[in-house]
Amino acid sequence: PNENLMRQLVLNIYFDSASVPQVNAPLGDFFGSTPGINPYVSLPFSVLPDGKMICRFHMPFRNKVRVELQNFSNTDIQTTVEYQLKDYEWNEKSMYFHSLWRTTNNFSFNHYRPMDIPYLMAFGEGRLVGTSTHLFNPSNALSSWGNWWGEGDEKIYIDGDKFPSFYGTGSEDYYSYSWSSSDIFSYAYIGQPRNDGPGNRGHVSNYRWHILDDIPFKDRMAFFMELYTHGSVAPISYSSISYLYARPGIIDD
């Protein structure tokens, strides 16, 4: 039941006069441990075994904030929400916190035709501070040699790039696997709160926080993660969130 509820409870946060929420994501995805409650501790987020979820990202606003939790399930839910407020002087450098969820479900994937999954496409000024990923991999292979999905490279275009400023060596390094890993682990900036196994099949969740290495952009950013697997898989599902701070007026896709 927790697995469904963490996807069916949707968090919306509106800062100041926003007509659409700057934060819009299923609750479990927002906290980077979906599906269900998968405990871990990191610098900006923690998920505790008793279901308490903690976010430590500062979320500045000028005048007002509205926090909503939408229940799309058929179950009555009781929740307790706590937040800390402190005085803040808004200025010309202030930025809103953004966190938007995107998903692609039930698509067939061919090993010989890798594809780029969009994590973020934004126009405006901001700083990327993290990503999280949830993937459902129904491969029948019993080891990572046959069902590893993270060979593809991350590609991050900044401002006027014709070639990406960041061209990585695969999800396996971006999420600090190196040759993949089915282990459950959590550290200050990287972690894998869930991996069903065997190997890298089933539900897999990862997070990567860009705290000491946040990525600034002045007028645009495009972040793609290449999906490249060891074998052909269907039907795969892939969800991601990019966490960023942005000046008012930013436009995303």
C-alpha positions as CSV (number, residue, x, y, z in Angstrom):
1,P,0.0,0.0,0.0
2,N,2.8,2.5,0.8
3,E,4.2,2.0,-2.7
4,N,1.0,3.2,-4.3
5,L,0.3,6.0,-1.8
6,M,3.8,7.5,-2.2
7,R,3.0,7.9,-5.9
8,Q,-0.6,9.0,-5.5
9,L,0.0,11.7,-2.9
10,V,1.3,14.7,-4.9
11,L,3.1,17.7,-3.3
12,N,2.5,21.2,-4.8
13,I,4.2,24.3,-3.5
14,Y,3.4,27.8,-4.8
15,F,5.7,30.7,-4.0
16,D,4.3,34.2,-4.1
17,S,2.1,34.9,-7.2
18,A,2.9,31.7,-9.2
19,S,0.0,30.3,-11.2
20,V,1.5,26.9,-11.4
21,P,3.5,25.3,-8.6
22,Q,7.3,25.6,-8.5
23,V,7.3,22.2,-6.8
24,N,5.1,19.5,-8.3
25,A,5.9,15.9,-7.7
26,P,4.6,12.7,-6.1
27,L,5.6,12.7,-2.4
28,G,7.8,9.6,-2.6
29,D,9.6,10.8,-5.8
30,F,10.2,14.3,-4.3
31,F,12.0,12.7,-1.4
32,G,14.1,10.5,-3.7
33,S,13.2,7.0,-2.3
34,T,10.2,5.9,-4.3
35,P,8.3,3.6,-4.5
36,G,7.2,3.3,-0.9
37,I,9.2,4.4,2.1
38,N,12.8,3.3,1.7
39,P,14.9,4.8,4.6
40,Y,18.1,6.8,4.0
41,V,20.0,9.8,5.3
42,S,21.6,12.4,3.1
43,L,22.6,16.1,3.5
44,P,19.4,17.8,2.1
45,F,16.9,14.9,2.5
46,S,16.2,12.1,5.0
47,V,13.6,9.4,5.0
48,L,13.2,7.6,8.3
49,P,11.9,4.1,9.0
50,D,8.8,5.4,10.7
51,G,7.7,7.3,7.5
52,K,9.0,10.7,8.5
53,M,10.4,12.6,5.6
54,I,12.7,15.6,6.0
55,C,13.7,18.2,3.4
56,R,16.4,20.7,4.4
57,F,16.5,22.8,1.2
58,H,15.9,26.4,1.9
59,M,12.9,27.7,-0.1
60,P,12.9,31.6,-0.2
61,F,9.9,33.6,-1.1
62,R,9.0,37.3,-1.0
63,N,5.5,37.4,0.5
64,K,3.7,34.1,0.7
65,V,3.8,30.4,0.2
66,R,1.1,27.8,-0.3
67,V,1.8,24.1,0.3
68,E,-0.7,21.5,-0.9
69,L,-0.8,17.7,-0.7
70,Q,-3.2,16.2,-3.3
71,N,-4.6,12.8,-2.6
72,F,-5.3,10.8,-5.8
73,S,-5.8,7.5,-4.1
74,N,-9.1,6.0,-2.9
75,T,-7.8,6.0,0.7
76,D,-8.4,8.6,3.4
77,I,-5.0,9.8,4.6
78,Q,-3.9,11.6,7.7
79,T,-0.6,13.5,7.5
80,T,1.3,15.8,9.8
81,V,3.3,18.6,8.0
82,E,5.8,20.8,9.9
83,Y,7.9,23.6,8.4
84,Q,10.2,26.2,9.8
85,L,10.0,29.9,8.9
86,K,12.5,32.6,9.4
87,D,12.9,36.2,8.1
88,Y,14.4,36.6,4.7
89,E,15.2,39.8,2.7
90,W,14.4,39.2,-0.9
91,N,16.8,40.9,-3.3
92,E,18.0,40.9,-6.9
93,K,19.9,37.7,-6.5
94,S,17.2,35.7,-4.8
95,M,15.9,32.5,-6.4
96,Y,12.9,30.2,-6.0
97,F,13.3,26.5,-5.3
98,H,12.0,24.3,-8.1
99,S,11.4,20.6,-8.3
100,L,9.4,19.1,-11.2
101,W,8.7,15.4,-11.8
102,R,8.6,13.8,-15.2
103,T,8.0,10.2,-16.2
104,T,7.9,8.0,-19.3
105,N,6.1,4.7,-18.7
106,N,5.7,1.4,-20.4
107,F,8.0,1.8,-23.4
108,S,10.0,-0.8,-25.2
109,F,13.8,-0.3,-25.3
110,N,16.3,-1.7,-27.7
111,H,19.8,-2.3,-26.6
112,Y,21.1,-1.2,-30.1
113,R,19.3,2.1,-30.1
114,P,20.1,4.2,-27.0
115,M,18.0,7.2,-26.3
116,D,18.3,10.4,-24.3
117,I,15.9,10.9,-21.3
118,P,15.3,14.6,-20.6
119,Y,15.9,15.6,-17.0
120,L,15.6,19.3,-17.4
121,M,15.1,21.9,-20.2
122,A,14.9,25.4,-18.8
123,F,15.2,29.0,-20.1
124,G,16.3,31.6,-17.5
125,E,18.9,32.0,-14.8
126,G,19.4,29.3,-12.1
127,R,21.5,26.7,-10.4
128,L,21.0,22.9,-10.6
129,V,21.4,21.4,-7.1
130,G,20.4,17.8,-7.6
131,T,18.6,15.0,-9.4
132,S,16.7,11.8,-8.4
133,T,15.7,8.9,-10.5
134,H,13.2,6.0,-10.3
135,L,13.3,3.2,-12.8
136,F,11.3,0.0,-13.1
137,N,13.3,-2.6,-15.0
138,P,11.4,-5.8,-15.8
139,S,14.3,-7.6,-17.3
140,N,14.4,-11.4,-16.8
141,A,18.2,-11.4,-16.5
142,L,19.4,-12.5,-13.1
143,S,22.6,-10.5,-12.9
144,S,23.8,-7.0,-13.6
145,W,25.7,-8.3,-16.6
146,G,22.4,-8.8,-18.3
147,N,20.0,-6.2,-16.8
148,W,22.2,-3.2,-16.1
149,W,20.5,-0.1,-17.6
150,G,23.0,2.7,-16.8
151,E,25.6,2.6,-19.5
152,G,24.4,5.8,-21.1
153,D,26.2,9.1,-20.5
154,E,24.9,12.3,-18.9
155,K,24.9,15.4,-21.2
156,I,24.5,18.8,-19.7
157,Y,24.3,21.8,-22.0
158,I,24.9,25.3,-20.4
159,D,23.8,28.5,-22.0
160,G,25.1,28.6,-25.6
161,D,26.7,25.2,-25.6
162,K,26.9,23.5,-29.0
163,F,28.6,20.5,-27.3
164,P,27.7,19.7,-23.6
165,S,29.8,21.3,-20.9
166,F,29.3,18.1,-18.9
167,Y,29.7,14.8,-20.9
168,G,29.8,12.0,-18.4
169,T,30.6,8.3,-18.6
170,G,27.2,6.9,-17.7
171,S,24.6,6.7,-14.9
172,E,27.0,4.2,-13.3
173,D,29.4,7.0,-12.5
174,Y,27.0,9.9,-12.2
175,Y,25.2,7.9,-9.3
176,S,28.6,6.6,-8.1
177,Y,28.2,3.0,-8.9
178,S,31.2,2.3,-11.2
179,W,30.3,-1.0,-12.9
180,S,26.8,-0.8,-11.5
181,S,25.8,-2.0,-8.0
182,S,22.8,-3.8,-6.6
183,D,23.8,-2.6,-3.0
184,I,21.6,-0.3,-0.9
185,F,23.7,2.7,0.1
186,S,23.3,6.3,1.2
187,Y,25.8,9.1,1.7
188,A,25.7,12.8,2.0
189,Y,25.5,13.5,-1.7
190,I,24.7,10.1,-3.5
191,G,22.7,7.0,-2.7
192,Q,20.5,4.1,-3.8
193,P,17.7,3.7,-1.3
194,R,16.1,0.9,-3.3
195,N,17.2,-1.9,-5.6
196,D,15.0,-5.0,-5.8
197,G,17.4,-7.2,-7.7
198,P,18.6,-9.6,-8.5
199,G,21.2,-7.5,-10.2
200,N,19.6,-4.2,-11.3
201,R,16.1,-5.4,-12.1
202,G,12.9,-4.4,-10.5
203,H,12.4,-1.0,-8.8
204,V,15.6,1.1,-8.5
205,S,15.9,4.6,-7.0
206,N,18.9,6.8,-7.0
207,Y,19.8,10.4,-5.9
208,R,22.7,12.8,-6.6
209,W,22.9,16.1,-4.8
210,H,25.0,18.9,-6.4
211,I,25.7,20.8,-3.2
212,L,29.5,21.5,-3.4
213,D,29.3,21.2,-7.2
214,D,26.0,23.0,-8.1
215,I,25.8,23.9,-11.7
216,P,24.9,27.6,-12.6
217,F,23.4,28.7,-15.8
218,K,22.7,32.3,-17.0
219,D,20.0,31.9,-19.7
220,R,19.4,28.2,-20.4
221,M,20.1,24.6,-19.4
222,A,19.4,21.2,-21.0
223,F,20.2,18.0,-19.1
224,F,19.8,14.6,-20.7
225,M,20.6,11.2,-19.4
226,E,21.2,8.6,-22.0
227,L,19.4,5.3,-21.5
228,Y,21.6,2.4,-22.7
229,T,21.1,-1.1,-21.4
230,H,22.9,-4.4,-21.7
231,G,19.8,-6.0,-23.3
232,S,16.4,-5.2,-24.9
233,V,13.8,-4.5,-22.2
234,A,10.0,-4.0,-22.3
235,P,8.0,-2.4,-20.8
236,I,10.4,-0.2,-18.9
237,S,9.4,2.9,-16.9
238,Y,11.7,5.9,-16.1
239,S,11.0,8.8,-13.8
240,S,13.2,11.7,-12.8
241,I,13.3,15.0,-10.9
242,S,15.7,17.9,-11.2
243,Y,16.1,20.2,-8.2
244,L,17.1,23.7,-8.9
245,Y,17.0,27.3,-7.7
246,A,15.9,29.8,-10.4
247,R,15.3,33.5,-10.8
248,P,11.7,34.6,-11.3
249,G,10.5,34.2,-14.9
250,I,12.2,30.9,-15.7
251,I,10.4,28.8,-18.3
252,D,10.7,25.0,-18.4
253,D,9.4,22.4,-20.8
